Amino acid sequence: MSVTSSQINKLLAEQIDEWPQAAGNYAALANVKVKSFGVGPLTLKVQFNPARIVSSAAKVDAKSLAERKCFLCHDNRPAVQRGIDWGERYTILINPFPIFPRHLTIPDKSHTLQLIKGRIADMLTLAGELDEYTIFYNGPRCGASAPDHMHFQAGNSDFLTIAPALESCEMQEVAAEGEARLYLAAGMPMGVFVIDADTPERGQMLFDRLYAAMPIPEGEAEPMMNLLAYSTPIGVRLAVIPRKRHRPSFYGTEGPGTMLISPASVDMGGVFITPLEKDFDSLDINIATKIFDELCLSPDEMATIAAAVK
C-alpha cells in the first residue's frame, strides 16, 4: 500500500482536532524561541522546546527500558492515537511531542530492536512517496528514545537545513550501483556520506556496502549513525551521518557547564533542540562545533571508511 503527503496531512489535521494533548503541543510550537547561526555551509537553527524534555532526558539503559511499557507498541498507545498502515510492517502515526509543524512517528508493527540493517529500501520508498517529508532514523544510541522498538520518524522537509547545505558542498564519489551514487560530502561541520538513489533497491545496495565498511563500536549491535532521506528531482537522497558517541561529554542537568542536549537526526539535520532555556541561551557556534567534533567522525575516519567501501 502506498501513501501520499496529502493523506498524512489529513491524518495530522484530524488527530489535532480529536487529541487535546497533541493539539496543545502543536499549538505551542508557535511560541517556541528560535535562533540561528552558520556552522560552515550549514545554517544551524536552535529551538527552545520544553515539551521535548521527554526525549532529551529519556533513560535508555537496559534496566529503565525493561521497567517501562513501550509507548510505540499498539496496545500501549493512547486510545485516541490512530494511524495509517504502510506496507505489512509499519504504521504511520502523528508524534504528539512535535519538533516539526508536521511530525510523524513510523513504528514497526512488532516489538523489535531499533536496527537499520535490511530496512533502507523501506526508508527510501517511503521518502519517495511522502515527497513533502524527510524520513529519519536514529540509531539506538544516537538519539532514539525507544531503542527497543524499531521506528522511523518524519517531518516536513522545509524545516531542516541540511538539504541546502549539501547542495553547496563538493561531492567526492566513493561508489556506484547503476545510476545510483555514493558520495563523501566535503566541508560539512560533521562527516556526511550521501547516497543519491534512482531506485530504492540500488540505494539499499550502496548503503549495504557503506554499512559493511563502517566500524561497530564495542557493545553495539551495528554501526552508530543518524540517517535522513528526502525526495529530489532525480530520486531520493539519503544522508548518512556516522556517530562515535551517544551524548556530549557535558550532557546533564547538574554542575557547571552541563547542558541537556541529546543530539539525534533532527539536530544533525540542522535544528538543535534545547528543552531548557539556559541551554538555548548558551548554545553558540563554539558549543555546536564541539558537539559535532565529540559525536561524529573526523575527516580522517570518514576517509578510512570511504577507502574500505567495496
CSV table of C-alpha atoms in Angstrom, one decimal:
chain,number,residue,atom,x,y,z
A,1,MET,CA,0.0,0.0,0.0
A,2,SER,CA,1.4,3.4,-1.0
A,3,VAL,CA,0.7,6.7,0.8
A,4,THR,CA,0.8,10.3,-0.1
A,5,SER,CA,1.7,13.5,1.7
A,6,SER,CA,-1.9,14.8,1.4
A,7,GLN,CA,-3.2,11.6,3.1
A,8,ILE,CA,-0.8,12.1,6.0
A,9,ASN,CA,-1.6,15.9,6.2
A,10,LYS,CA,-5.2,14.9,6.5
A,11,LEU,CA,-4.5,12.4,9.3
A,12,LEU,CA,-2.5,15.1,11.2
A,13,ALA,CA,-5.3,17.6,11.0
A,14,GLU,CA,-7.9,15.1,12.2
A,15,GLN,CA,-5.7,13.9,15.1
A,16,ILE,CA,-5.1,17.5,16.3
A,17,ASP,CA,-8.9,18.0,16.2
A,18,GLU,CA,-9.6,14.9,18.4
A,19,TRP,CA,-6.5,14.7,20.6
A,20,PRO,CA,-6.2,17.6,23.1
A,21,GLN,CA,-2.7,16.8,24.3
A,22,ALA,CA,-1.3,16.7,20.8
A,23,ALA,CA,-3.3,19.8,19.8
A,24,GLY,CA,-1.8,21.7,22.8
A,25,ASN,CA,1.8,20.7,21.9
A,26,TYR,CA,1.4,21.6,18.2
A,27,ALA,CA,-0.1,24.9,19.1
A,28,ALA,CA,2.8,25.6,21.5
A,29,LEU,CA,5.2,25.4,18.5
A,30,ALA,CA,4.1,28.8,17.5
A,31,ASN,CA,5.7,30.2,20.7
A,32,VAL,CA,9.0,28.3,20.7
A,33,LYS,CA,12.1,30.5,20.7
A,34,VAL,CA,14.4,30.0,17.7
A,35,LYS,CA,17.8,31.5,16.8
A,36,SER,CA,20.2,30.6,14.1
A,37,PHE,CA,23.8,30.9,13.1
A,38,GLY,CA,26.1,29.4,10.5
A,39,VAL,CA,28.5,26.5,11.0
A,40,GLY,CA,30.4,26.1,7.7
A,41,PRO,CA,27.8,25.7,5.0
A,42,LEU,CA,25.1,24.6,7.5
A,43,THR,CA,22.7,27.1,8.8
A,44,LEU,CA,22.1,25.8,12.3
A,45,LYS,CA,18.7,26.6,14.0
A,46,VAL,CA,18.4,26.3,17.7
A,47,GLN,CA,14.9,25.7,19.2
A,48,PHE,CA,13.9,26.1,22.8
A,49,ASN,CA,11.1,23.5,23.1
A,50,PRO,CA,10.3,22.5,26.7
A,51,ALA,CA,8.0,19.6,25.6
A,52,ARG,CA,10.9,17.8,24.2
A,53,ILE,CA,12.4,17.1,27.6
A,54,VAL,CA,10.6,13.7,27.4
A,55,SER,CA,13.0,12.7,24.6
A,56,SER,CA,16.2,14.6,25.6
A,57,ALA,CA,16.1,13.3,29.2
A,58,ALA,CA,14.9,9.8,28.2
A,59,LYS,CA,16.6,7.0,30.2
A,60,VAL,CA,17.6,4.4,27.6
A,61,ASP,CA,19.7,2.0,29.7
A,62,ALA,CA,18.6,-1.7,29.7
A,63,LYS,CA,17.1,-1.5,33.3
A,64,SER,CA,14.9,1.6,32.5
A,65,LEU,CA,13.7,0.1,29.2
A,66,ALA,CA,12.7,-3.1,30.9
A,67,GLU,CA,10.7,-1.3,33.6
A,68,ARG,CA,8.6,0.8,31.3
A,69,LYS,CA,5.9,-0.1,28.8
A,70,CYS,CA,6.9,0.5,25.2
A,71,PHE,CA,5.0,3.6,24.1
A,72,LEU,CA,5.3,2.5,20.4
A,73,CYS,CA,3.5,-0.8,20.8
A,74,HIS,CA,-0.1,-0.8,19.7
A,75,ASP,CA,-1.5,-1.9,23.0
A,76,ASN,CA,0.3,0.8,25.0
A,77,ARG,CA,-0.5,3.8,22.8
A,78,PRO,CA,-3.3,6.2,23.7
A,79,ALA,CA,-6.7,5.1,22.6
A,80,VAL,CA,-7.1,8.4,20.6
A,81,GLN,CA,-3.9,7.8,18.7
A,82,ARG,CA,-4.7,6.2,15.3
A,83,GLY,CA,-2.6,5.8,12.2
A,84,ILE,CA,-2.3,4.6,8.6
A,85,ASP,CA,-0.8,1.2,7.9
A,86,TRP,CA,2.1,1.3,5.4
A,87,GLY,CA,3.0,-2.0,3.9
A,88,GLU,CA,2.9,-5.1,6.1
A,89,ARG,CA,5.4,-3.8,8.7
A,90,TYR,CA,4.7,-0.2,9.6
A,91,THR,CA,2.1,2.2,10.9
A,92,ILE,CA,2.3,6.0,10.3
A,93,LEU,CA,1.3,8.0,13.4
A,94,ILE,CA,1.5,11.6,14.3
A,95,ASN,CA,4.1,12.5,17.0
A,96,PRO,CA,2.3,14.1,20.0
A,97,PHE,CA,5.5,15.8,21.1
A,98,PRO,CA,6.5,17.6,18.0
A,99,ILE,CA,9.6,19.4,16.8
A,100,PHE,CA,8.2,20.0,13.3
A,101,PRO,CA,4.9,21.6,12.4
A,102,ARG,CA,4.2,18.2,10.8
A,103,HIS,CA,5.9,15.4,12.8
A,104,LEU,CA,5.4,11.7,12.4
A,105,THR,CA,6.5,8.5,14.1
A,106,ILE,CA,6.5,5.3,12.0
A,107,PRO,CA,7.0,2.2,14.2
A,108,ASP,CA,7.3,-1.4,13.1
A,109,LYS,CA,4.1,-3.2,14.0
A,110,SER,CA,6.2,-5.7,16.0
A,111,HIS,CA,8.3,-5.0,19.1
A,112,THR,CA,11.8,-5.5,17.6
A,113,LEU,CA,15.1,-3.7,18.2
A,114,GLN,CA,16.0,-0.4,16.6
A,115,LEU,CA,18.3,-1.7,13.9
A,116,ILE,CA,18.5,-0.4,10.4
A,117,LYS,CA,20.1,-3.4,8.5
A,118,GLY,CA,17.8,-4.5,5.7
A,119,ARG,CA,15.4,-1.5,6.0
A,120,ILE,CA,17.0,1.1,3.8
A,121,ALA,CA,14.8,0.2,0.8
A,122,ASP,CA,11.7,0.8,3.0
A,123,MET,CA,13.1,4.1,4.1
A,124,LEU,CA,13.8,5.3,0.6
A,125,THR,CA,10.5,4.1,-0.7
A,126,LEU,CA,8.6,6.0,2.0
A,127,ALA,CA,10.7,9.1,1.3
A,128,GLY,CA,9.8,8.9,-2.3
A,129,GLU,CA,6.1,8.6,-1.6
A,130,LEU,CA,6.0,11.3,1.2
A,131,ASP,CA,7.6,13.9,-1.0
A,132,GLU,CA,6.9,16.8,1.4
A,133,TYR,CA,8.6,15.0,4.3
A,134,THR,CA,12.1,14.0,5.4
A,135,ILE,CA,12.2,10.5,6.8
A,136,PHE,CA,14.8,10.0,9.5
A,137,TYR,CA,16.3,7.2,11.6
A,138,ASN,CA,18.1,7.5,15.0
A,139,GLY,CA,20.4,4.6,16.0
A,140,PRO,CA,19.8,3.0,19.4
A,141,ARG,CA,22.4,5.3,21.0
A,142,CYS,CA,22.2,8.2,18.5
A,143,GLY,CA,19.1,9.9,19.8
A,144,ALA,CA,16.5,7.2,19.9
A,145,SER,CA,14.3,7.4,22.9
A,146,ALA,CA,12.8,3.9,22.1
A,147,PRO,CA,15.9,1.8,21.2
A,148,ASP,CA,13.9,-1.3,21.9
A,149,HIS,CA,11.3,-0.7,19.2
A,150,MET,CA,12.2,-0.2,15.5
A,151,HIS,CA,10.8,3.1,14.1
A,152,PHE,CA,11.4,5.9,11.7
A,153,GLN,CA,10.3,9.4,12.2
A,154,ALA,CA,9.4,12.1,9.6
A,155,GLY,CA,8.9,15.9,9.5
A,156,ASN,CA,8.2,18.5,6.8
A,157,SER,CA,11.3,18.8,4.7
A,158,ASP,CA,11.3,22.6,4.6
A,159,PHE,CA,12.0,22.8,8.3
A,160,LEU,CA,15.5,21.2,8.2
A,161,THR,CA,18.6,22.9,6.7
A,162,ILE,CA,20.8,20.0,5.8
A,163,ALA,CA,19.5,19.7,2.2
A,164,PRO,CA,20.6,23.2,1.0
A,165,ALA,CA,23.9,22.8,2.9
A,166,LEU,CA,24.6,19.6,1.0
A,167,GLU,CA,23.7,21.3,-2.3
A,168,SER,CA,26.6,23.7,-1.7
A,169,CYS,CA,29.2,21.0,-0.9
A,170,GLU,CA,31.7,19.3,-3.2
A,171,MET,CA,30.7,15.7,-3.6
A,172,GLN,CA,33.6,13.2,-3.8
A,173,GLU,CA,32.3,10.0,-5.5
A,174,VAL,CA,33.0,6.8,-3.5
A,175,ALA,CA,31.0,4.1,-5.3
A,176,ALA,CA,28.2,3.5,-7.8
A,177,GLU,CA,25.4,1.0,-8.5
A,178,GLY,CA,23.9,1.6,-11.9
A,179,GLU,CA,22.7,5.3,-11.8
A,180,ALA,CA,22.9,5.5,-8.0
A,181,ARG,CA,25.9,7.1,-6.4
A,182,LEU,CA,27.6,7.2,-3.0
A,183,TYR,CA,29.5,10.3,-2.2
A,184,LEU,CA,31.5,11.8,0.7
A,185,ALA,CA,30.4,15.4,1.3
A,186,ALA,CA,33.3,17.8,1.8
A,187,GLY,CA,33.2,20.8,4.1
A,188,MET,CA,30.3,20.0,6.4
A,189,PRO,CA,30.8,20.5,10.2
A,190,MET,CA,30.1,16.8,10.7
A,191,GLY,CA,31.1,13.8,8.5
A,192,VAL,CA,28.3,13.0,5.9
A,193,PHE,CA,28.0,10.3,3.3
A,194,VAL,CA,25.4,11.0,0.6
A,195,ILE,CA,23.6,8.3,-1.4
A,196,ASP,CA,21.6,9.6,-4.5
A,197,ALA,CA,19.3,6.7,-5.3
A,198,ASP,CA,17.4,6.4,-8.5
A,199,THR,CA,15.7,3.3,-7.1
A,200,PRO,CA,15.3,2.1,-3.5
A,201,GLU,CA,16.9,-1.2,-4.4
A,202,ARG,CA,20.1,0.4,-5.7
A,203,GLY,CA,20.1,2.8,-2.8
A,204,GLN,CA,20.0,-0.3,-0.5
A,205,MET,CA,22.9,-1.9,-2.3
A,206,LEU,CA,25.1,1.2,-1.9
A,207,PHE,CA,24.1,1.5,1.8
A,208,ASP,CA,24.9,-2.1,2.4
A,209,ARG,CA,28.4,-1.5,1.0
A,210,LEU,CA,28.9,1.5,3.2
A,211,TYR,CA,27.4,-0.3,6.3
A,212,ALA,CA,29.9,-3.1,5.8
A,213,ALA,CA,32.8,-0.6,5.9
A,214,MET,CA,31.7,1.3,9.0
A,215,PRO,CA,33.1,0.4,12.4
A,216,ILE,CA,30.9,-1.2,15.0
A,217,PRO,CA,31.8,0.2,18.5
A,218,GLU,CA,32.3,-2.3,21.3
A,219,GLY,CA,29.0,-3.3,22.8
A,220,GLU,CA,26.9,-2.1,19.8
A,221,ALA,CA,24.9,-4.3,17.5
A,222,GLU,CA,25.7,-2.3,14.4
A,223,PRO,CA,27.5,1.0,13.4
A,224,MET,CA,26.2,4.1,15.1
A,225,MET,CA,24.5,6.5,12.8
A,226,ASN,CA,21.8,9.1,12.0
A,227,LEU,CA,20.0,8.9,8.7
A,228,LEU,CA,17.9,11.4,6.8
A,229,ALA,CA,16.1,10.7,3.5
A,230,TYR,CA,14.2,13.1,1.2
A,231,SER,CA,12.9,13.4,-2.3
A,232,THR,CA,14.9,15.1,-5.0
A,233,PRO,CA,14.1,15.7,-8.7
A,234,ILE,CA,16.1,12.6,-9.7
A,235,GLY,CA,15.1,10.2,-6.9
A,236,VAL,CA,15.8,10.1,-3.2
A,237,ARG,CA,18.8,11.5,-1.3
A,238,LEU,CA,20.0,9.7,1.8
A,239,ALA,CA,22.4,11.5,4.2
A,240,VAL,CA,24.3,9.0,6.4
A,241,ILE,CA,26.0,10.6,9.4
A,242,PRO,CA,28.2,8.1,11.3
A,243,ARG,CA,28.5,8.6,15.0
A,244,LYS,CA,31.0,7.5,17.7
A,245,ARG,CA,29.3,8.8,20.8
A,246,HIS,CA,25.8,8.9,22.2
A,247,ARG,CA,25.8,12.3,24.1
A,248,PRO,CA,28.3,15.1,24.5
A,249,SER,CA,30.7,15.0,27.4
A,250,PHE,CA,28.8,17.8,29.1
A,251,TYR,CA,25.4,16.2,28.9
A,252,GLY,CA,23.4,16.6,32.2
A,253,THR,CA,21.4,18.9,34.4
A,254,GLU,CA,23.8,19.4,37.3
A,255,GLY,CA,27.1,21.1,37.6
A,256,PRO,CA,28.7,24.0,35.8
A,257,GLY,CA,28.7,23.8,32.0
A,258,THR,CA,26.3,20.9,31.7
A,259,MET,CA,23.6,21.0,29.0
A,260,LEU,CA,20.6,18.8,28.5
A,261,ILE,CA,21.3,18.1,24.8
A,262,SER,CA,20.9,14.6,23.3
A,263,PRO,CA,21.6,15.1,19.6
A,264,ALA,CA,19.7,13.0,17.1
A,265,SER,CA,18.9,13.2,13.4
A,266,VAL,CA,17.0,16.4,13.7
A,267,ASP,CA,20.0,18.1,15.3
A,268,MET,CA,22.3,16.6,12.7
A,269,GLY,CA,19.8,17.8,10.1
A,270,GLY,CA,20.4,21.4,11.2
A,271,VAL,CA,17.9,22.0,14.1
A,272,PHE,CA,19.3,21.7,17.6
A,273,ILE,CA,16.6,21.0,20.2
A,274,THR,CA,17.0,22.5,23.7
A,275,PRO,CA,14.3,21.7,26.3
A,276,LEU,CA,16.0,24.1,28.9
A,277,GLU,CA,16.0,27.8,28.3
A,278,LYS,CA,19.5,28.2,29.8
A,279,ASP,CA,20.9,25.8,27.2
A,280,PHE,CA,19.1,27.7,24.4
A,281,ASP,CA,20.7,30.9,25.6
A,282,SER,CA,24.2,29.3,25.9
A,283,LEU,CA,24.4,27.3,22.7
A,284,ASP,CA,26.6,29.0,20.1
A,285,ILE,CA,28.9,28.2,17.2
A,286,ASN,CA,31.7,27.0,19.6
A,287,ILE,CA,29.4,24.6,21.5
A,288,ALA,CA,27.8,23.3,18.4
A,289,THR,CA,31.2,22.7,16.8
A,290,LYS,CA,32.3,20.8,20.0
A,291,ILE,CA,29.2,18.7,19.8
A,292,PHE,CA,29.8,17.7,16.2
A,293,ASP,CA,33.5,17.0,17.0
A,294,GLU,CA,32.7,14.8,20.0
A,295,LEU,CA,29.8,12.8,18.5
A,296,CYS,CA,30.8,12.5,14.8
A,297,LEU,CA,33.7,11.0,12.9
A,298,SER,CA,36.8,13.1,11.9
A,299,PRO,CA,37.7,13.7,8.2
A,300,ASP,CA,40.4,11.0,8.5
A,301,GLU,CA,37.9,8.5,9.9
A,302,MET,CA,35.5,9.3,7.2
A,303,ALA,CA,38.2,8.9,4.5
A,304,THR,CA,39.2,5.5,6.0
A,305,ILE,CA,35.6,4.3,5.7
A,306,ALA,CA,35.3,5.6,2.1
A,307,ALA,CA,38.5,3.7,1.2
A,308,ALA,CA,37.1,0.5,2.6
A,309,VAL,CA,33.9,0.5,0.6
A,310,LYS,CA,33.9,-2.4,-1.8
